[in-house]
mmCIF file with all atom_site columns, C-alpha atoms in Angstrom:
data_model
loop_
_atom_site.group_PDB
_atom_site.id
_atom_site.type_symbol
_atom_site.label_atom_id
_atom_site.label_alt_id
_atom_site.label_comp_id
_atom_site.label_asym_id
_atom_site.label_entity_id
_atom_site.label_seq_id
_atom_site.pdbx_PDB_ins_code
_atom_site.Cartn_x
_atom_site.Cartn_y
_atom_site.Cartn_z
_atom_site.occupancy
_atom_site.B_iso_or_equiv
_atom_site.pdbx_formal_charge
_atom_site.auth_seq_id
_atom_site.auth_comp_id
_atom_site.auth_asym_id
_atom_site.auth_atom_id
_atom_site.pdbx_PDB_model_num
ATOM 1   C CA . MET A 1 1   ? -6.999  -10.798 0.415   1.00 0.00 ? 71  MET A CA 1
ATOM 2   C CA . LYS A 1 2   ? -3.388  -10.573 1.633   1.00 0.00 ? 72  LYS A CA 1
ATOM 3   C CA . ILE A 1 3   ? -1.316  -7.544  0.696   1.00 0.00 ? 73  ILE A CA 1
ATOM 4   C CA . ILE A 1 4   ? 2.213   -6.233  1.090   1.00 0.00 ? 74  ILE A CA 1
ATOM 5   C CA . ILE A 1 5   ? 2.475   -2.458  1.324   1.00 0.00 ? 75  ILE A CA 1
ATOM 6   C CA . TYR A 1 6   ? 5.556   -1.134  -0.459  1.00 0.00 ? 76  TYR A CA 1
ATOM 7   C CA . GLY A 1 7   ? 6.560   2.289   0.810   1.00 0.00 ? 77  GLY A CA 1
ATOM 8   C CA . TYR A 1 8   ? 6.386   3.674   4.302   1.00 0.00 ? 78  TYR A CA 1
ATOM 9   C CA . GLY A 1 9   ? 6.255   7.388   3.653   1.00 0.00 ? 79  GLY A CA 1
ATOM 10  C CA . LYS A 1 10  ? 3.244   9.604   4.319   1.00 0.00 ? 80  LYS A CA 1
ATOM 11  C CA . CYS A 1 11  ? 1.065   7.893   1.733   1.00 0.00 ? 81  CYS A CA 1
ATOM 12  C CA . GLY A 1 12  ? 2.093   4.381   2.843   1.00 0.00 ? 82  GLY A CA 1
ATOM 13  C CA . LYS A 1 13  ? 1.298   5.154   6.477   1.00 0.00 ? 83  LYS A CA 1
ATOM 14  C CA . ALA A 1 14  ? -2.088  6.618   5.527   1.00 0.00 ? 84  ALA A CA 1
ATOM 15  C CA . TYR A 1 15  ? -2.839  3.610   3.308   1.00 0.00 ? 85  TYR A CA 1
ATOM 16  C CA . GLU A 1 16  ? -1.958  1.175   6.103   1.00 0.00 ? 86  GLU A CA 1
ATOM 17  C CA . LYS A 1 17  ? -4.282  3.033   8.487   1.00 0.00 ? 87  LYS A CA 1
ATOM 18  C CA . TYR A 1 18  ? -7.068  3.105   5.870   1.00 0.00 ? 88  TYR A CA 1
ATOM 19  C CA . VAL A 1 19  ? -6.808  -0.634  5.106   1.00 0.00 ? 89  VAL A CA 1
ATOM 20  C CA . LYS A 1 20  ? -6.803  -1.554  8.808   1.00 0.00 ? 90  LYS A CA 1
ATOM 21  C CA . GLU A 1 21  ? -9.612  0.831   9.750   1.00 0.00 ? 91  GLU A CA 1
ATOM 22  C CA . TRP A 1 22  ? -11.946 -0.441  7.036   1.00 0.00 ? 92  TRP A CA 1
ATOM 23  C CA . LYS A 1 23  ? -10.714 -4.054  7.309   1.00 0.00 ? 93  LYS A CA 1
ATOM 24  C CA . LEU A 1 24  ? -10.233 -4.143  3.540   1.00 0.00 ? 94  LEU A CA 1
ATOM 25  C CA . ALA A 1 25  ? -7.419  -6.693  3.492   1.00 0.00 ? 95  ALA A CA 1
ATOM 26  C CA . GLU A 1 26  ? -4.911  -8.496  5.651   1.00 0.00 ? 96  GLU A CA 1
ATOM 27  C CA . ILE A 1 27  ? -1.604  -6.659  5.640   1.00 0.00 ? 97  ILE A CA 1
ATOM 28  C CA . VAL A 1 28  ? 0.978   -9.447  5.755   1.00 0.00 ? 98  VAL A CA 1
ATOM 29  C CA . ALA A 1 29  ? 4.046   -7.209  5.393   1.00 0.00 ? 99  ALA A CA 1
ATOM 30  C CA . VAL A 1 30  ? 5.221   -3.646  4.978   1.00 0.00 ? 100 VAL A CA 1
ATOM 31  C CA . THR A 1 31  ? 8.462   -2.907  3.150   1.00 0.00 ? 101 THR A CA 1
ATOM 32  C CA . ASP A 1 32  ? 10.433  0.037   1.854   1.00 0.00 ? 102 ASP A CA 1
ATOM 33  C CA . LYS A 1 33  ? 13.586  0.685   -0.112  1.00 0.00 ? 103 LYS A CA 1
ATOM 34  C CA . LYS A 1 34  ? 14.936  2.487   2.969   1.00 0.00 ? 104 LYS A CA 1
ATOM 35  C CA . TYR A 1 35  ? 14.531  -0.651  5.110   1.00 0.00 ? 105 TYR A CA 1
ATOM 36  C CA . GLU A 1 36  ? 17.489  -0.049  7.412   1.00 0.00 ? 106 GLU A CA 1
ATOM 37  C CA . SER A 1 37  ? 16.460  3.445   8.528   1.00 0.00 ? 107 SER A CA 1
ATOM 38  C CA . ILE A 1 38  ? 12.742  2.696   8.852   1.00 0.00 ? 108 ILE A CA 1
ATOM 39  C CA . SER A 1 39  ? 13.183  -0.630  10.649  1.00 0.00 ? 109 SER A CA 1
ATOM 40  C CA . ASN A 1 40  ? 14.481  1.349   13.634  1.00 0.00 ? 110 ASN A CA 1
ATOM 41  C CA . GLU A 1 41  ? 11.338  3.547   13.535  1.00 0.00 ? 111 GLU A CA 1
ATOM 42  C CA . ARG A 1 42  ? 8.923   0.643   13.213  1.00 0.00 ? 112 ARG A CA 1
ATOM 43  C CA . GLN A 1 43  ? 9.439   -2.178  15.680  1.00 0.00 ? 113 GLN A CA 1
ATOM 44  C CA . ASP A 1 44  ? 6.893   -4.776  14.567  1.00 0.00 ? 114 ASP A CA 1
ATOM 45  C CA . SER A 1 45  ? 7.158   -8.049  12.732  1.00 0.00 ? 115 SER A CA 1
ATOM 46  C CA . LEU A 1 46  ? 5.188   -6.762  9.714   1.00 0.00 ? 116 LEU A CA 1
ATOM 47  C CA . PHE A 1 47  ? 8.084   -4.576  8.565   1.00 0.00 ? 117 PHE A CA 1
ATOM 48  C CA . ILE A 1 48  ? 10.512  -6.688  6.566   1.00 0.00 ? 118 ILE A CA 1
ATOM 49  C CA . SER A 1 49  ? 13.071  -6.184  3.820   1.00 0.00 ? 119 SER A CA 1
ATOM 50  C CA . ILE A 1 50  ? 12.096  -6.389  0.156   1.00 0.00 ? 120 ILE A CA 1
ATOM 51  C CA . ASP A 1 51  ? 14.025  -9.648  -0.212  1.00 0.00 ? 121 ASP A CA 1
ATOM 52  C CA . GLU A 1 52  ? 12.151  -11.188 2.744   1.00 0.00 ? 122 GLU A CA 1
ATOM 53  C CA . CYS A 1 53  ? 8.855   -10.458 0.963   1.00 0.00 ? 123 CYS A CA 1
ATOM 54  C CA . GLN A 1 54  ? 9.642   -13.342 -1.414  1.00 0.00 ? 124 GLN A CA 1
ATOM 55  C CA . GLU A 1 55  ? 8.966   -15.713 1.500   1.00 0.00 ? 125 GLU A CA 1
ATOM 56  C CA . VAL A 1 56  ? 5.577   -14.202 2.413   1.00 0.00 ? 126 VAL A CA 1
ATOM 57  C CA . ASP A 1 57  ? 2.233   -15.574 1.213   1.00 0.00 ? 127 ASP A CA 1
ATOM 58  C CA . TYR A 1 58  ? 0.509   -12.579 -0.458  1.00 0.00 ? 128 TYR A CA 1
ATOM 59  C CA . ASP A 1 59  ? -1.973  -11.759 -3.190  1.00 0.00 ? 129 ASP A CA 1
ATOM 60  C CA . TYR A 1 60  ? -0.720  -8.286  -4.149  1.00 0.00 ? 130 TYR A CA 1
ATOM 61  C CA . ILE A 1 61  ? 2.072   -5.811  -3.509  1.00 0.00 ? 131 ILE A CA 1
ATOM 62  C CA . VAL A 1 62  ? 0.631   -2.284  -3.376  1.00 0.00 ? 132 VAL A CA 1
ATOM 63  C CA . ILE A 1 63  ? 3.083   0.462   -4.362  1.00 0.00 ? 133 ILE A CA 1
ATOM 64  C CA . THR A 1 64  ? 2.363   3.630   -2.371  1.00 0.00 ? 134 THR A CA 1
ATOM 65  C CA . PRO A 1 65  ? 5.112   6.121   -3.411  1.00 0.00 ? 135 PRO A CA 1
ATOM 66  C CA . ILE A 1 66  ? 3.503   8.368   -6.019  1.00 0.00 ? 136 ILE A CA 1
ATOM 67  C CA . GLY A 1 67  ? 5.610   9.174   -9.057  1.00 0.00 ? 137 GLY A CA 1
ATOM 68  C CA . TYR A 1 68  ? 7.948   6.185   -8.632  1.00 0.00 ? 138 TYR A CA 1
ATOM 69  C CA . GLU A 1 69  ? 5.548   3.417   -9.619  1.00 0.00 ? 139 GLU A CA 1
ATOM 70  C CA . ASN A 1 70  ? 7.372   2.320   -12.807 1.00 0.00 ? 140 ASN A CA 1
ATOM 71  C CA . GLU A 1 71  ? 10.790  2.408   -11.170 1.00 0.00 ? 141 GLU A CA 1
ATOM 72  C CA . ILE A 1 72  ? 9.589   0.337   -8.213  1.00 0.00 ? 142 ILE A CA 1
ATOM 73  C CA . ARG A 1 73  ? 7.655   -2.088  -10.441 1.00 0.00 ? 143 ARG A CA 1
ATOM 74  C CA . ASN A 1 74  ? 10.784  -2.699  -12.546 1.00 0.00 ? 144 ASN A CA 1
ATOM 75  C CA . GLU A 1 75  ? 12.887  -3.222  -9.421  1.00 0.00 ? 145 GLU A CA 1
ATOM 76  C CA . LEU A 1 76  ? 10.395  -5.754  -8.052  1.00 0.00 ? 146 LEU A CA 1
ATOM 77  C CA . ILE A 1 77  ? 10.197  -7.615  -11.371 1.00 0.00 ? 147 ILE A CA 1
ATOM 78  C CA . GLN A 1 78  ? 14.004  -7.808  -11.502 1.00 0.00 ? 148 GLN A CA 1
ATOM 79  C CA . LYS A 1 79  ? 13.924  -9.352  -8.017  1.00 0.00 ? 149 LYS A CA 1
ATOM 80  C CA . GLY A 1 80  ? 11.531  -12.037 -9.295  1.00 0.00 ? 150 GLY A CA 1
ATOM 81  C CA . PHE A 1 81  ? 8.126   -10.717 -8.217  1.00 0.00 ? 151 PHE A CA 1
ATOM 82  C CA . ASN A 1 82  ? 5.153   -11.457 -10.483 1.00 0.00 ? 152 ASN A CA 1
ATOM 83  C CA . ASN A 1 83  ? 4.146   -8.363  -12.492 1.00 0.00 ? 153 ASN A CA 1
ATOM 84  C CA . ASP A 1 84  ? 0.442   -9.290  -12.241 1.00 0.00 ? 154 ASP A CA 1
ATOM 85  C CA . LYS A 1 85  ? 0.637   -9.101  -8.442  1.00 0.00 ? 155 LYS A CA 1
ATOM 86  C CA . ILE A 1 86  ? 2.122   -5.579  -8.379  1.00 0.00 ? 156 ILE A CA 1
ATOM 87  C CA . LYS A 1 87  ? -0.467  -2.782  -8.120  1.00 0.00 ? 157 LYS A CA 1
ATOM 88  C CA . GLU A 1 88  ? -0.215  0.995   -7.820  1.00 0.00 ? 158 GLU A CA 1
ATOM 89  C CA . ILE A 1 89  ? -2.111  2.531   -4.915  1.00 0.00 ? 159 ILE A CA 1
ATOM 90  C CA . PHE A 1 90  ? -4.504  4.643   -6.989  1.00 0.00 ? 160 PHE A CA 1
ATOM 91  C CA . ASN A 1 91  ? -5.053  2.052   -9.732  1.00 0.00 ? 161 ASN A CA 1
ATOM 92  C CA . PHE A 1 92  ? -6.053  -0.777  -7.397  1.00 0.00 ? 162 PHE A CA 1
ATOM 93  C CA . ASP A 1 93  ? -9.587  -1.170  -6.052  1.00 0.00 ? 163 ASP A CA 1
ATOM 94  C CA . ILE A 1 94  ? -9.048  -2.988  -2.770  1.00 0.00 ? 164 ILE A CA 1
ATOM 95  C CA . THR A 1 95  ? -12.676 -2.762  -1.653  1.00 0.00 ? 165 THR A CA 1
ATOM 96  C CA . THR A 1 96  ? -14.902 -5.813  -1.622  1.00 0.00 ? 166 THR A CA 1
ATOM 97  C CA . GLN A 1 97  ? -18.317 -6.152  -3.216  1.00 0.00 ? 167 GLN A CA 1
ATOM 98  C CA . ASN A 1 98  ? -20.219 -6.165  0.099   1.00 0.00 ? 168 ASN A CA 1
ATOM 99  C CA . GLN A 1 99  ? -19.039 -2.730  1.209   1.00 0.00 ? 169 GLN A CA 1
ATOM 100 C CA . ALA A 1 100 ? -21.267 0.205   0.353   1.00 0.00 ? 170 ALA A CA 1
ATOM 101 C CA . LYS A 1 101 ? -19.561 2.602   -2.018  1.00 0.00 ? 171 LYS A CA 1
ATOM 102 C CA . ASP A 1 102 ? -21.488 5.691   -0.989  1.00 0.00 ? 172 ASP A CA 1
ATOM 103 C CA . LYS A 1 103 ? -18.941 8.344   -1.964  1.00 0.00 ? 173 LYS A CA 1
ATOM 104 C CA . TYR A 1 104 ? -17.882 9.501   -5.415  1.00 0.00 ? 174 TYR A CA 1
ATOM 105 C CA . CYS A 1 105 ? -14.321 10.362  -6.462  1.00 0.00 ? 175 CYS A CA 1
ATOM 106 C CA . ILE A 1 106 ? -14.147 13.165  -9.001  1.00 0.00 ? 176 ILE A CA 1
ATOM 107 C CA . SER A 1 107 ? -10.522 12.278  -9.822  1.00 0.00 ? 177 SER A CA 1
ATOM 108 C CA . CYS A 1 108 ? -11.130 8.699   -10.974 1.00 0.00 ? 178 CYS A CA 1
ATOM 109 C CA . ASN A 1 109 ? -14.873 9.023   -11.679 1.00 0.00 ? 179 ASN A CA 1
ATOM 110 C CA . LYS A 1 110 ? -15.755 6.005   -9.534  1.00 0.00 ? 180 LYS A CA 1
ATOM 111 C CA . ASP A 1 111 ? -17.904 5.245   -6.508  1.00 0.00 ? 181 ASP A CA 1
ATOM 112 C CA . VAL A 1 112 ? -15.697 4.556   -3.482  1.00 0.00 ? 182 VAL A CA 1
ATOM 113 C CA . VAL A 1 113 ? -16.102 3.277   0.090   1.00 0.00 ? 183 VAL A CA 1
ATOM 114 C CA . ASP A 1 114 ? -14.209 6.203   1.618   1.00 0.00 ? 184 ASP A CA 1
ATOM 115 C CA . PHE A 1 115 ? -11.302 8.541   1.065   1.00 0.00 ? 185 PHE A CA 1
ATOM 116 C CA . MET A 1 116 ? -7.828  8.201   2.558   1.00 0.00 ? 186 MET A CA 1
ATOM 117 C CA . GLU A 1 117 ? -6.902  10.995  4.931   1.00 0.00 ? 187 GLU A CA 1
ATOM 118 C CA . MET A 1 118 ? -4.599  13.270  2.956   1.00 0.00 ? 188 MET A CA 1
ATOM 119 C CA . GLY A 1 119 ? -3.763  16.964  2.729   1.00 0.00 ? 189 GLY A CA 1
ATOM 120 C CA . GLN A 1 120 ? -1.959  19.485  4.836   1.00 0.00 ? 190 GLN A CA 1
ATOM 121 C CA . GLU A 1 121 ? -4.595  19.515  7.596   1.00 0.00 ? 191 GLU A CA 1
ATOM 122 C CA . ASN A 1 122 ? -4.199  15.777  8.225   1.00 0.00 ? 192 ASN A CA 1
ATOM 123 C CA . ASN A 1 123 ? -2.219  14.713  11.262  1.00 0.00 ? 193 ASN A CA 1
ATOM 124 C CA . ILE A 1 124 ? 0.016   12.465  9.143   1.00 0.00 ? 194 ILE A CA 1
ATOM 125 C CA . PHE A 1 125 ? 1.738   15.641  7.950   1.00 0.00 ? 195 PHE A CA 1
ATOM 126 C CA . THR A 1 126 ? 2.543   16.943  11.459  1.00 0.00 ? 196 THR A CA 1
#
């Protein structure tokens, strides 16, 4: 599966690390509304503008900013992205069938492969 990560804040960075660590999908691009300021921070070819994402072969765009999902979805649809390919981070099960889901999430009431590193004690917040 090929994904584009939309949002490069704390949650987006943690999600990128999680996907890479567990080899859950191929990240083909990372984008953010604040492209100009973040492109200086991130110097790799995966970080592209939202408009450049139209040229990328992908299966899903995963929205990582929490609380802005509808606004971002509407913006992407207006730019011509397929609504069915736009997923919110916590409503999208990226795991594959052959990975053991040996943990249980009390928030979504589902078995999961692992949890993303979050919270104040995590180094993504320092």
